[in-house]
Structure formats: C-alpha cells, structure tokens
mmCIF file of C-alpha atoms in Angstrom:
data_model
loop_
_atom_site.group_PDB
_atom_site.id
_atom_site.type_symbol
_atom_site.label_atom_id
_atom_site.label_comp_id
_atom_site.label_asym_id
_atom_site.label_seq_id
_atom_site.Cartn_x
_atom_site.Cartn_y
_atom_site.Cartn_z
ATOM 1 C CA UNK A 488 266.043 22.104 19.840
ATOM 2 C CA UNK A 489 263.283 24.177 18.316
ATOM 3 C CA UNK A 490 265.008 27.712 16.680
ATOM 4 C CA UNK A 491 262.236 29.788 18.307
ATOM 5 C CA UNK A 492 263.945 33.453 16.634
ATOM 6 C CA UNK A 493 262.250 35.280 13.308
ATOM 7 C CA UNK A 494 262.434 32.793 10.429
ATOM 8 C CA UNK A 495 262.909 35.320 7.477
ATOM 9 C CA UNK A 496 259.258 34.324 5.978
ATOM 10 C CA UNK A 497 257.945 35.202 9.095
ATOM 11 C CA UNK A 498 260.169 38.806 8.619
ATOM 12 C CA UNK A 499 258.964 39.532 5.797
ATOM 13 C CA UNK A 500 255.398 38.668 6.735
ATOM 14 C CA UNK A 501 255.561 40.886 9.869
ATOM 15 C CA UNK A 502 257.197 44.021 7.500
ATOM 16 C CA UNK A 503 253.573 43.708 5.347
ATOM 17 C CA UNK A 504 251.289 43.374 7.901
ATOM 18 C CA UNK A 505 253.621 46.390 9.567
ATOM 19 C CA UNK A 506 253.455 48.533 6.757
ATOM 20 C CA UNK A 507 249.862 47.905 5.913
ATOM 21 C CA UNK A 508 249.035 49.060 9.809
ATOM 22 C CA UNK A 509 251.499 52.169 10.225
ATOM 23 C CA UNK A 510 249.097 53.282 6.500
ATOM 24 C CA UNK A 511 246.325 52.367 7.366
ATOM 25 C CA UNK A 512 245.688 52.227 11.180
ATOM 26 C CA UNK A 513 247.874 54.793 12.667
ATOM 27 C CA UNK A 514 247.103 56.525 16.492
ATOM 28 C CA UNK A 515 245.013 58.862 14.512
ATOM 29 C CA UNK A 516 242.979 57.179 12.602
ATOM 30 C CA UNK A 517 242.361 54.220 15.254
ATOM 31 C CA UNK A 518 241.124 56.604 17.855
ATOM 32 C CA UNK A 519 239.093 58.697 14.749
ATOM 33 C CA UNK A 520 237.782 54.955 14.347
ATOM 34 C CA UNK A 521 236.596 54.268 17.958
ATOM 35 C CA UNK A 522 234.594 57.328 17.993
ATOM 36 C CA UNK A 523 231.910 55.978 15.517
ATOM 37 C CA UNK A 524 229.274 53.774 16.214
ATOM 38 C CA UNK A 525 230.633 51.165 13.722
ATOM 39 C CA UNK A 526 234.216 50.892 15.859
ATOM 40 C CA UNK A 527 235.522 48.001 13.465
ATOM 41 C CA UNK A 528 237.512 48.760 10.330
ATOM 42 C CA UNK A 529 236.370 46.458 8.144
ATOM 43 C CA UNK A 530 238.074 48.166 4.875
ATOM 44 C CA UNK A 531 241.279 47.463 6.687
ATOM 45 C CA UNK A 532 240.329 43.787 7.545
ATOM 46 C CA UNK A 533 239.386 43.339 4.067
ATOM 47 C CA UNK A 534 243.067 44.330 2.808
ATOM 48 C CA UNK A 535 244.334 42.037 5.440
ATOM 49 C CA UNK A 536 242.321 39.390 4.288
ATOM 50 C CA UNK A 537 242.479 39.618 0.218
ATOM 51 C CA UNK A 538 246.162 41.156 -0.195
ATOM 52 C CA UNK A 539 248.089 39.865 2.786
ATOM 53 C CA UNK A 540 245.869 36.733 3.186
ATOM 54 C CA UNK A 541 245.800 36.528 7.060
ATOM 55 C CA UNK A 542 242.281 35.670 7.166
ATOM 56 C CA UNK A 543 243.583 31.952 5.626
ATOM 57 C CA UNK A 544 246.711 31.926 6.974
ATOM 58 C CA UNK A 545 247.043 28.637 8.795
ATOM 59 C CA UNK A 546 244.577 27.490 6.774
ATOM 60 C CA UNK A 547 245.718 24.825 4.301
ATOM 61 C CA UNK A 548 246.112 25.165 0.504
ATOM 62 C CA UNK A 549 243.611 22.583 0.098
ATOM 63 C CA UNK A 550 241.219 24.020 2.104
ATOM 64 C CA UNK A 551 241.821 27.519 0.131
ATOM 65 C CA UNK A 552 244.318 28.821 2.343
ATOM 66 C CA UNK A 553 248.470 29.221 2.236
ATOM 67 C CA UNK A 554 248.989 26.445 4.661
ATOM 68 C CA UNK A 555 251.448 28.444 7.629
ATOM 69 C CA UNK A 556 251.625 27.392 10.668
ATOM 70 C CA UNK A 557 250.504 29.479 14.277
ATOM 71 C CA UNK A 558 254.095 30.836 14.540
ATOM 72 C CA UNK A 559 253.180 32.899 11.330
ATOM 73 C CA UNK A 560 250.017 33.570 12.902
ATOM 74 C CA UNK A 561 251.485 34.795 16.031
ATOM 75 C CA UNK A 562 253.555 37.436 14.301
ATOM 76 C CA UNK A 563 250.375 38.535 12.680
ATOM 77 C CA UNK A 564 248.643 39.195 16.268
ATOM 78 C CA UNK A 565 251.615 40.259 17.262
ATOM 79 C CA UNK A 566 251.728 43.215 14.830
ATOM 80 C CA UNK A 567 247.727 43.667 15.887
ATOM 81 C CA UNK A 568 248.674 44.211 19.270
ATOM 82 C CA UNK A 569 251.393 47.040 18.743
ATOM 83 C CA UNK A 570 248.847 48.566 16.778
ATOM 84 C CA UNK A 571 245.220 47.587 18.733
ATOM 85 C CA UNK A 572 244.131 47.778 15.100
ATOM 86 C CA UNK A 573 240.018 47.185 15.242
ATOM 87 C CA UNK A 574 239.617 44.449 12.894
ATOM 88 C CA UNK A 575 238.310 41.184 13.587
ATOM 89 C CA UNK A 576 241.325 38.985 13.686
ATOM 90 C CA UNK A 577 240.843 36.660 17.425
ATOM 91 C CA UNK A 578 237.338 36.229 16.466
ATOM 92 C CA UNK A 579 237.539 34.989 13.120
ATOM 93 C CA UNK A 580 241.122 33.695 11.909
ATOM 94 C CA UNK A 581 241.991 32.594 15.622
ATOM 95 C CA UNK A 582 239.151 31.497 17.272
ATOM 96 C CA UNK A 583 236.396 30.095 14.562
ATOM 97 C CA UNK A 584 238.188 29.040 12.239
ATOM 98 C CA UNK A 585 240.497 26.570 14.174
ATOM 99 C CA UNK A 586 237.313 25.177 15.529
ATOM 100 C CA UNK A 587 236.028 24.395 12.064
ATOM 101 C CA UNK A 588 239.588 22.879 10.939
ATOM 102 C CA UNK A 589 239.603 20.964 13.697
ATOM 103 C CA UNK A 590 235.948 19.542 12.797
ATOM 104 C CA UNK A 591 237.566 18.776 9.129
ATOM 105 C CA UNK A 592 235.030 21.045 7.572
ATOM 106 C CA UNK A 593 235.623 22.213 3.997
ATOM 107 C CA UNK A 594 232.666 24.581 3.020
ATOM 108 C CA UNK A 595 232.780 27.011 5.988
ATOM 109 C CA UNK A 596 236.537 26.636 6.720
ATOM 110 C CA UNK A 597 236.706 27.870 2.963
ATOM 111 C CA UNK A 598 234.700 31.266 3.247
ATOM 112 C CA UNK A 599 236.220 32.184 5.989
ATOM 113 C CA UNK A 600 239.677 31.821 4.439
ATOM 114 C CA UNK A 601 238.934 33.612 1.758
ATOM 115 C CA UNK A 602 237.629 36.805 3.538
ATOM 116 C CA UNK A 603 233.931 35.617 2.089
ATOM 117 C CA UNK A 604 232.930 35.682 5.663
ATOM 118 C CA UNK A 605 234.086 36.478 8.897
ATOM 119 C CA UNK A 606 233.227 34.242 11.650
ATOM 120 C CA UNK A 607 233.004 34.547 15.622
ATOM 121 C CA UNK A 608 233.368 31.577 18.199
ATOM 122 C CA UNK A 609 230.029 31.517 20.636
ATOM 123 C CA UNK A 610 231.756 31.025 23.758
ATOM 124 C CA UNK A 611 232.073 34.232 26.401
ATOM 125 C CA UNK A 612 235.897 36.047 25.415
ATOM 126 C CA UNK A 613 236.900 34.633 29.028
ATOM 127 C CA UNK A 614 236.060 30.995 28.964
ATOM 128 C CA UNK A 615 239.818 29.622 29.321
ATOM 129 C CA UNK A 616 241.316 26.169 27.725
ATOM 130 C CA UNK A 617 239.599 23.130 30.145
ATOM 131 C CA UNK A 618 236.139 24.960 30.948
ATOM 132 C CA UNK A 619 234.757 22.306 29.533
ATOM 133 C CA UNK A 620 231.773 21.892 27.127
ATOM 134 C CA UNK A 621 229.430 24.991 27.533
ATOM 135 C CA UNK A 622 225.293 24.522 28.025
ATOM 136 C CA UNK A 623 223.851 28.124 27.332
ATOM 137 C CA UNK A 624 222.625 26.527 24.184
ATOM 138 C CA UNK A 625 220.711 23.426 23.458
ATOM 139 C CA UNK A 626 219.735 22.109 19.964
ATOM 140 C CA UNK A 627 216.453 20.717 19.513
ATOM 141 C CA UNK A 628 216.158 17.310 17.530
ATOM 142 C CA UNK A 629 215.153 19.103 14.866
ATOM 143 C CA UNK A 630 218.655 20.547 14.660
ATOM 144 C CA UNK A 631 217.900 23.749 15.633
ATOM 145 C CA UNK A 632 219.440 26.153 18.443
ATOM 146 C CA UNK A 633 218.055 27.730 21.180
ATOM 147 C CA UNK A 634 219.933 29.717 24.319
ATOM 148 C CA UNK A 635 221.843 32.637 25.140
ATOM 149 C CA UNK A 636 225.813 32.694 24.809
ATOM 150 C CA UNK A 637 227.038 36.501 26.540
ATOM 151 C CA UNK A 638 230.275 38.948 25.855
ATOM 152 C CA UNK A 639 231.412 36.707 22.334
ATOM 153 C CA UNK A 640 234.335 38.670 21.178
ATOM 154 C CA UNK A 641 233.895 39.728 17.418
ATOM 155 C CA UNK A 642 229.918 38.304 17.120
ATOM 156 C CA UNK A 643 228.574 42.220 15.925
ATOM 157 C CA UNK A 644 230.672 42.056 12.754
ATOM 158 C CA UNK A 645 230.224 37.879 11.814
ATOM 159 C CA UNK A 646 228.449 36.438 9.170
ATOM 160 C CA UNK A 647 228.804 32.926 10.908
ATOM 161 C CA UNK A 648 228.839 31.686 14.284
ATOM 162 C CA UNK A 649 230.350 28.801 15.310
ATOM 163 C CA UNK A 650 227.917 27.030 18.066
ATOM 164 C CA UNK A 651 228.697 25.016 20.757
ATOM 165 C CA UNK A 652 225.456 23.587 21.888
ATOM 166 C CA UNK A 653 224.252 20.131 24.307
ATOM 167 C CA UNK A 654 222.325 18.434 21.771
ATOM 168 C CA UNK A 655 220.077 15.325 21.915
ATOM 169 C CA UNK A 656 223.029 12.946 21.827
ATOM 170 C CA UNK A 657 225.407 14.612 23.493
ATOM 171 C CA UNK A 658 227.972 17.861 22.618
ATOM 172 C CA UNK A 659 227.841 19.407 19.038
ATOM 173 C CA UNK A 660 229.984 21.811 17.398
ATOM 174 C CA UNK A 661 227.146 24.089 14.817
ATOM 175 C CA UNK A 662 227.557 26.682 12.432
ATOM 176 C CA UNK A 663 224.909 29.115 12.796
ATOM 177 C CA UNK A 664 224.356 32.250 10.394
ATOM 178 C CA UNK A 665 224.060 35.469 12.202
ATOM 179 C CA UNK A 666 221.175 36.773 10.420
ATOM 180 C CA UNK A 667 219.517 34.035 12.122
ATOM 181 C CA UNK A 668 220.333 35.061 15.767
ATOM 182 C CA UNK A 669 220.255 38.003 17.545
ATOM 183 C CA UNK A 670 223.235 39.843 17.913
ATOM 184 C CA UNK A 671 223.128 42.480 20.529
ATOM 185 C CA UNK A 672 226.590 44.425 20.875
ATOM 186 C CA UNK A 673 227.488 45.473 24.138
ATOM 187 C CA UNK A 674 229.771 48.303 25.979
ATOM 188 C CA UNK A 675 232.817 46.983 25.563
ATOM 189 C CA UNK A 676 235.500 48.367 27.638
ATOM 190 C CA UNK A 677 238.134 47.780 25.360
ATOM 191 C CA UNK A 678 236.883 49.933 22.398
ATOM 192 C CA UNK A 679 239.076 48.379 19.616
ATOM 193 C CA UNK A 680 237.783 44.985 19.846
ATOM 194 C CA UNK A 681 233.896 44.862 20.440
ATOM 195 C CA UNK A 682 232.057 42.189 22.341
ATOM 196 C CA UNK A 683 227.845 40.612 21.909
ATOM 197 C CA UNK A 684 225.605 39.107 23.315
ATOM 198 C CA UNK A 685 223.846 36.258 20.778
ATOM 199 C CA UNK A 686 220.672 34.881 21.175
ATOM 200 C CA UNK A 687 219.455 31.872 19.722
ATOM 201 C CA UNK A 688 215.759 30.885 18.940
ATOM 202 C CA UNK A 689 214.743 27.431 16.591
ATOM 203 C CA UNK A 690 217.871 29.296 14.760
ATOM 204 C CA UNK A 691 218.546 26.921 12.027
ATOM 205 C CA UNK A 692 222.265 25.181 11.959
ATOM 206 C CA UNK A 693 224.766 23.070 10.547
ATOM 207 C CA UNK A 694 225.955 20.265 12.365
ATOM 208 C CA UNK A 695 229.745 20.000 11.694
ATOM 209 C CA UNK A 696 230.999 18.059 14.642
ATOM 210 C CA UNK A 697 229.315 15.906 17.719
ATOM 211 C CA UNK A 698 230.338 14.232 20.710
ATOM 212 C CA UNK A 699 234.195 13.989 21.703
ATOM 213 C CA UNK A 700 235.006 15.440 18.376
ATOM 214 C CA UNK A 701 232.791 18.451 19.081
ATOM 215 C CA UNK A 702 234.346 19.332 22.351
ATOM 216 C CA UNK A 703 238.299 18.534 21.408
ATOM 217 C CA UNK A 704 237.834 21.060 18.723
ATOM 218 C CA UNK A 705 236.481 23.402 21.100
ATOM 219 C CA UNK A 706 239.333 23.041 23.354
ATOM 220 C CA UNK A 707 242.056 22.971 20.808
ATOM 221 C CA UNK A 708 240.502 26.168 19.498
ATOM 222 C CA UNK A 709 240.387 27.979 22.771
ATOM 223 C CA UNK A 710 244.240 26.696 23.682
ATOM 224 C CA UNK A 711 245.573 28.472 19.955
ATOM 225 C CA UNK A 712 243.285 31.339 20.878
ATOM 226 C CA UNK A 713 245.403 31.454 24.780
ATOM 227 C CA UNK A 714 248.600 30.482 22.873
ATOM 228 C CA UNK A 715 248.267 33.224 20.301
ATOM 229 C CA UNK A 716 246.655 35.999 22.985
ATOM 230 C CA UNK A 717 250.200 35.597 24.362
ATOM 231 C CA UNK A 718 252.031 37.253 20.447
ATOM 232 C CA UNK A 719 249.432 39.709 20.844
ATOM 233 C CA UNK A 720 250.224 40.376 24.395
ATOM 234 C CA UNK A 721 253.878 40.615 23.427
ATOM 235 C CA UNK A 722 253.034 43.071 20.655
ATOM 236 C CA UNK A 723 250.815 45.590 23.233
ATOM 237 C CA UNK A 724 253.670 45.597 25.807
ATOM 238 C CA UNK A 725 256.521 46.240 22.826
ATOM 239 C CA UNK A 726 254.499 49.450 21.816
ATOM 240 C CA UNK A 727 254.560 50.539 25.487
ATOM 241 C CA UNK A 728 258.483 50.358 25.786
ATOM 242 C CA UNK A 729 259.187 51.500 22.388
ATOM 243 C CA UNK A 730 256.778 54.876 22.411
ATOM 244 C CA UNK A 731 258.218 55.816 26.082
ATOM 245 C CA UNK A 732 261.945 55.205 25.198
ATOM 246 C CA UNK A 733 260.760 57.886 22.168
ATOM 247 C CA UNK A 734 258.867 59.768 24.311
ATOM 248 C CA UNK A 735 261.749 60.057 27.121
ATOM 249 C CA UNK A 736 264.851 60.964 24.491
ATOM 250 C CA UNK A 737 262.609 64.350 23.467
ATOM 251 C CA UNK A 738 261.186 65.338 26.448
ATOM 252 C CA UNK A 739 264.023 67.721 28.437
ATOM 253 C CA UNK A 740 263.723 68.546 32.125
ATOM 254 C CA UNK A 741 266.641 70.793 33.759
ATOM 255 C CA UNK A 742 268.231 70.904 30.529
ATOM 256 C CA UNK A 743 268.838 67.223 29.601
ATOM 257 C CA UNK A 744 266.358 64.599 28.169
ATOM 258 C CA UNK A 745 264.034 63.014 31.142
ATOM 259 C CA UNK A 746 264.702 59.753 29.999
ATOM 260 C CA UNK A 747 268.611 60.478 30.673
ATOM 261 C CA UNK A 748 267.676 60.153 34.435
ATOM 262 C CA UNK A 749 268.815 57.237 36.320
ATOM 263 C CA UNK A 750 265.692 56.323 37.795
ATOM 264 C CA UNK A 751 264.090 56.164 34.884
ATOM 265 C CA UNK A 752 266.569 54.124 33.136
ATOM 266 C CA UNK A 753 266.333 51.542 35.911
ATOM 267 C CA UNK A 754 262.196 51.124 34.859
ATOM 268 C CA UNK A 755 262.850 51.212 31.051
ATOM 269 C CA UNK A 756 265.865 48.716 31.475
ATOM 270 C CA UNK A 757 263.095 46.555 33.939
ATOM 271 C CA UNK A 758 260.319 47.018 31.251
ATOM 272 C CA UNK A 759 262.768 45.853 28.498
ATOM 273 C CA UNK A 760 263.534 41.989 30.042
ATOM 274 C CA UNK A 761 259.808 42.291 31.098
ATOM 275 C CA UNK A 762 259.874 42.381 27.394
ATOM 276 C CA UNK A 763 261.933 39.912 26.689
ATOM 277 C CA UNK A 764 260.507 37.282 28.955
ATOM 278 C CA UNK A 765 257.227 37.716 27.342
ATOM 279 C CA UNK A 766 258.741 37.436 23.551
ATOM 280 C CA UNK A 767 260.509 33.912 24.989
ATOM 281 C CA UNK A 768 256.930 32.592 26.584
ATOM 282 C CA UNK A 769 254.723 33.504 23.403
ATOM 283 C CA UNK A 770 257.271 32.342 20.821
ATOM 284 C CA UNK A 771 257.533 29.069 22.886
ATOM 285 C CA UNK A 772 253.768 28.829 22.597
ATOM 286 C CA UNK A 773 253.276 29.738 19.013
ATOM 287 C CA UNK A 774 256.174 27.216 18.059
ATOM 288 C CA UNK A 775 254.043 24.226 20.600
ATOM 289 C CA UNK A 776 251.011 25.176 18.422
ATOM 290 C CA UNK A 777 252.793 24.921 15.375
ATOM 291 C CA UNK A 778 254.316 21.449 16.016
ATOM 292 C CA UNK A 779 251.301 19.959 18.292
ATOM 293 C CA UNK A 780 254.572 19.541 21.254
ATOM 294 C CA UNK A 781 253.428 20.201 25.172
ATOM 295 C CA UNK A 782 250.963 22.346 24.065
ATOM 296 C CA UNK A 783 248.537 22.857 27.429
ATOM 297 C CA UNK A 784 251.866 23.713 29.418
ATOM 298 C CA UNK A 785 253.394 26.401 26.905
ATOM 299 C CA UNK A 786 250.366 28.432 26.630
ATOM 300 C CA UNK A 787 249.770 27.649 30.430
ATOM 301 C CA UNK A 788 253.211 29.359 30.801
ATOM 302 C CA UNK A 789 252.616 32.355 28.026
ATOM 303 C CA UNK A 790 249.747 33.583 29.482
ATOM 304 C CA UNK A 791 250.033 33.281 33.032
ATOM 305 C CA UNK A 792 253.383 35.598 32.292
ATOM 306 C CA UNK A 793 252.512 37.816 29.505
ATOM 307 C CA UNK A 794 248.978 38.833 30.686
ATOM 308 C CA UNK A 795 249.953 41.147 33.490
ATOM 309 C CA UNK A 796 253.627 42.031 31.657
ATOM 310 C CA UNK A 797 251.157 43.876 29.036
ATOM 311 C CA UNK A 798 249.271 45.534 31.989
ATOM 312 C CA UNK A 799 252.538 46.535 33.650
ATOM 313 C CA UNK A 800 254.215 47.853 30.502
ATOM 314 C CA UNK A 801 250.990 49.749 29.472
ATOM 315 C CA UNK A 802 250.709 51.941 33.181
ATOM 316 C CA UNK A 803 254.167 52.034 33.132
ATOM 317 C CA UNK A 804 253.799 53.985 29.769
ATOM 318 C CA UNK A 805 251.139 55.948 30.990
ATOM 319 C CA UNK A 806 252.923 57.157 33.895
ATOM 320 C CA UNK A 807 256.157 57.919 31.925
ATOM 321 C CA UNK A 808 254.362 59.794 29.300
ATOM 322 C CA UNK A 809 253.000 62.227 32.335
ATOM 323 C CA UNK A 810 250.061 64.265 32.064
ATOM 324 C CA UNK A 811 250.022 63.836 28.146
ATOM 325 C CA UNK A 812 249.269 60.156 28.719
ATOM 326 C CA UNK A 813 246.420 60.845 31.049
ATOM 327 C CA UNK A 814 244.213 62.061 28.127
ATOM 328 C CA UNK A 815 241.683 60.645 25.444
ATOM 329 C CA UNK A 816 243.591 62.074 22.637
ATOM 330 C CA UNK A 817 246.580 60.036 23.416
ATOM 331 C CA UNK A 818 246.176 56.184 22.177
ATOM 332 C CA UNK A 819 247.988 54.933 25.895
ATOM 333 C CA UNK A 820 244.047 54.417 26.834
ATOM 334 C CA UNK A 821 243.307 51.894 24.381
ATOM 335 C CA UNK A 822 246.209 50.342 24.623
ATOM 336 C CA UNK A 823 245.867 49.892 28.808
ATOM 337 C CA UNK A 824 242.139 48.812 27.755
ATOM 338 C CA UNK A 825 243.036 46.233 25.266
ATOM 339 C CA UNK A 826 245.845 44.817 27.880
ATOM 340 C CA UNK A 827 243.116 44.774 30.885
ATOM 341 C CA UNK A 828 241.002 43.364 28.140
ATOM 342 C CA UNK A 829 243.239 40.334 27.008
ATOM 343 C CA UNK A 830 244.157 39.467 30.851
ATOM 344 C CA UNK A 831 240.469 38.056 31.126
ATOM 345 C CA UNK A 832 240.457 37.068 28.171
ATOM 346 C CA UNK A 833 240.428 33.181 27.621
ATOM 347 C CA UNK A 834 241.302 32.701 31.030
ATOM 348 C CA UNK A 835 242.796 35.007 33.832
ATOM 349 C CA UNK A 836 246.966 34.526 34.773
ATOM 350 C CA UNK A 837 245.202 32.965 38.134
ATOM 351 C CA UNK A 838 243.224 30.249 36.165
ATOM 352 C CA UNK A 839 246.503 29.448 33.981
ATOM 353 C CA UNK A 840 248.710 29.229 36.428
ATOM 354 C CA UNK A 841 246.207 27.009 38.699
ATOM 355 C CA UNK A 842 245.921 24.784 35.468
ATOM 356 C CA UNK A 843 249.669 24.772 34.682
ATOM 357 C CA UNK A 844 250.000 23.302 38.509
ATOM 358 C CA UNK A 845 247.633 20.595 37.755
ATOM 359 C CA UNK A 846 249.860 19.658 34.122
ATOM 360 C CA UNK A 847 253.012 19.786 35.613
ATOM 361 C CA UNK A 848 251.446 17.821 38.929
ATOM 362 C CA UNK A 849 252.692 20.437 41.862
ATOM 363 C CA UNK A 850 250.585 19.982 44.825
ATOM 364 C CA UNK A 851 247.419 22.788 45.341
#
C-alpha cells in the first residue's frame, strides 16, 4: 500500500516554500498587493521559480527540470493555498506545462521550467477533466489561430499560451505567444489569482501535438490541474482552522477565552476531521498522479470532497472571527474568494461527483 504521509523531501520542500511565503507574502503585503492594478507578484514568483525551482518541479532533469513527482507538487499548492499567494503557479507549472510534457515537447517545456517564461493553458478556469476537445478556436491551414477562448486563469501575466484549437485535420495542441493575441484581463472575483479573456486573429503558432495526442494531453493536463486544486484546497481550509483556533485562545468573553466554550469546540473539533478528510482525498490524488494508478476516480473523489470543505472552513472562519472578519482589512475575504473561486474551478463538486458515478458504474 501506497505511504500517502510527508516523505521528509517533501518536509523539507514545504518548510522553503513556507518560509519564503510567511517573508515574502504575508496578510499584509498580499492584501497591499491586491490593491494595485498589477495584482500578481511576480518578484515573488520569480524567487519561487529560480531559488526554490517550483516552476520545473515535475519537470524532468532532462528536460531542465529536477524531475519530482505531483505529490511534491501538491505540497507546493498546498503551501499556495494557506497563503492565496498571487503568483502564477495553476496557470503555468500546473496547467501548461503538463500539457506540453505530455506533447513530449523540449523547447517550450524548457522555458517554462526555467522561469524564462510563464505560460497559461487556453481553456476557461472551469472546463473540468472529460469536457472534451474545445472549438472556440480554429487554425487555419496556414497554421494560424483564430477564435476567442474566455476567463483563462493566469493568461494577463503569460508569455505563452498553450492552444487548443480544431484544425484542418482534426484536434491540435499550439503554442501561441501572447504578444500575438489579445489578452484582455477581466474582474476577477477572486483577486489573488486573475482571469482573461484571449483573442486570437491569423495569430501565428506552433504546432506541438495533433489528433488523439492533442486531446489526451489536454485531458491529462486538466485531471493534474483537478488532482492538484484538491492540495491547494487542503491548504485554504488548513489556514481557516488554524487562524480561528488562534483567534479563539485570545479572544476572552465573560472572563475566559471564547474558544473555551463548548459550542464552539464542537465546530472547531467538526472543522478539524473536515480537515482531515480533505488532507486523505488530495494526498490520495497527488500520490494517483504521481504513479499514473486510478487516476480519473481519485481526483473524482478529491474534488468532489475538498471543494465545498474549503468553502465551509472559510465561512466558518469568518463567522468565528466575528465582526473583525467581516472587513476588507482582514485577509478571511480572499481567502472565502479564492475557495468560491477553486469550487468552479476545473469542474464543480456536482460535475465530479456525476463523473465519479459514471467511473465507478453506479446507476444515474
């Protein structure tokens, strides 16, 4: 049986990336951040990339990466969602670049692992594994692309795009660079992770996959993007318990800590194996990533549980925190917005679970 617990590589992994955040990306500074027009911290993502190397993580060394597997890339978005940090990390590390290493690409797979680029998958942030192949975008004989692809997470802060597109003879997976397209950013509701629409005209592209191999990379990247949602899930509702446990032991009512009360140590004690249950589903998933085993059912499973434990944990938090974690200057907000975010995010708990009926064949 799979050991699904903390290797201690994967320990030591999650105390950099840890560190690096509680520095560098604390409640402060992120909701400093989301004030400006630029929202991303690309200074930070560029330290993630270069000195902890996340942007090549799964990558492997051939390729110019360090050749770990998803359950190291799991605790990385993990550690992103305790801290809703605004960098770049689904689009890029999670999303396009397991569609180009599932294309066996070398040149754009390569950039992007070495933080030369940063890359964003075309597809709308809620298309969920199984959609199928997407149409919004048609290339032209010629190669070129031409279409409209709405809400892709990441696309105002990529230097590639990776394309799906019906071509002439069928699906194609295409690299697109996004000073060739227009990239219009939109009003995202969750602040700390941005969303565009892209528009393609006679845009100029690289054809790195077509046909079935073209769409099974598309679907293997959008089941590691669901499987690894489901870490970062785990890592949003784990900052929920954690800050109200704190906030609860310091905040005194009739003489004695609040959080001393019995009916508030039933809902902690409720969030807590809420917790627990969702650290079981997305290590499950991460280690089915990692070792290509049952894959479709394990993230099936993670996110059609973690997606509304985050929610829950999140209002739960709010509530607990009182009038305090009503306002903008508390970070609860952003952390309720990224959890509302992520449920519709590469498919809804309804759409997983529906699909998770039709894998494990119980009747509609």
């Amino acid at each position: 049986m799979t050991d699904l617990l903390y290797s201690d590589v994967e320990e030591d992994l999650r105390a950099s990336v840890r560190d690096l955040l509680k520095d560098k990306a604390d409640a402060s500074a992120l909701l400093a951040r989301v004030e400006t027009a630029e929202g991303y911290d690309l200074k930070l993502w560029r330290t993630l990339a270069d000195e902890v190397g996340v942007a090549g993580l799964a990558v492997p060394e051939e390729l110019g990466g360090h050749g770990a597997s998803a359950r190291e890339v799991a605790v990385v978005a993990e550690e992103l969602g305790r801290s809703v940090a605004p960098v770049p990390f689904l689009g890029s590390v999670v999303l396009a670049t397991t569609a180009l290493l599932n294309t066996g690409d070398r040149d754009f797979v390569g950039k992007l692992a070495a933080g030369q680029a940063i890359g964003a998958l075309a597809v709308p942030l809620t298309t969920a594994p199984g959609a199928g192949f997407p149409s919004s975008v048609t290339a032209s004989p010629e190669g070129t692309l031409s279409g409209r692809v709405g809400t892709v997470a990441d696309a105002s802060v990529a230097d590639l795009l990776v394309v799906p597109a019906a071509g002439p003879d069928g699906p194609g997976l295409y690299v697109v660079s996004a000073g060739d397209a227009t990239v219009s950013e939109l009003v995202s509701f969750d602040l700390t992770r941005r969303v565009a629409d892209v528009s393609l005209s006679d845009a100029p592209a690289v054809l790195v996959a077509s046909g079935p191999e073209a769409a099974a990379a598309l679907e293997q990247a959008l089941l590691f993007g669901a499987g690894i949602l489901a870490s970062e899930q785990t890592g949003v509702a784990e900052w929920a318990l954690t800050e109200t446990v704190s906030y609860l032991k310091g905040r005194y009512q009739f003489g004695r800590p609040v959080g001393g009360f019995q009916s508030l140590k039933h809902r902690l004690a409720n969030l807590y194996t809420e917790l627990v249950l969702a650290r079981a589903a997305a290590r499950n998933a991460a280690d089915a990533l990692a070792t290509a085993t049952d894959v479709p059912i394990s993230v099936a499973v993670a996110q059609a549980r973690n997606a509304p434990i985050a929610v829950k944990a999140v209002e739960e938090a709010i509530q607990l925190h009182g009038g305090i974690g009503m306002t903008w200057e508390h970070p609860a907000h952003l952390y309720l917005k990224r959890a509302k975010a992520d449920e519709l995010a590469l498919g809804t708990p309804g759409r997983h679970r529906a699909r998770l009926a039709d894998l494990v064949n119980l009747p509609a």
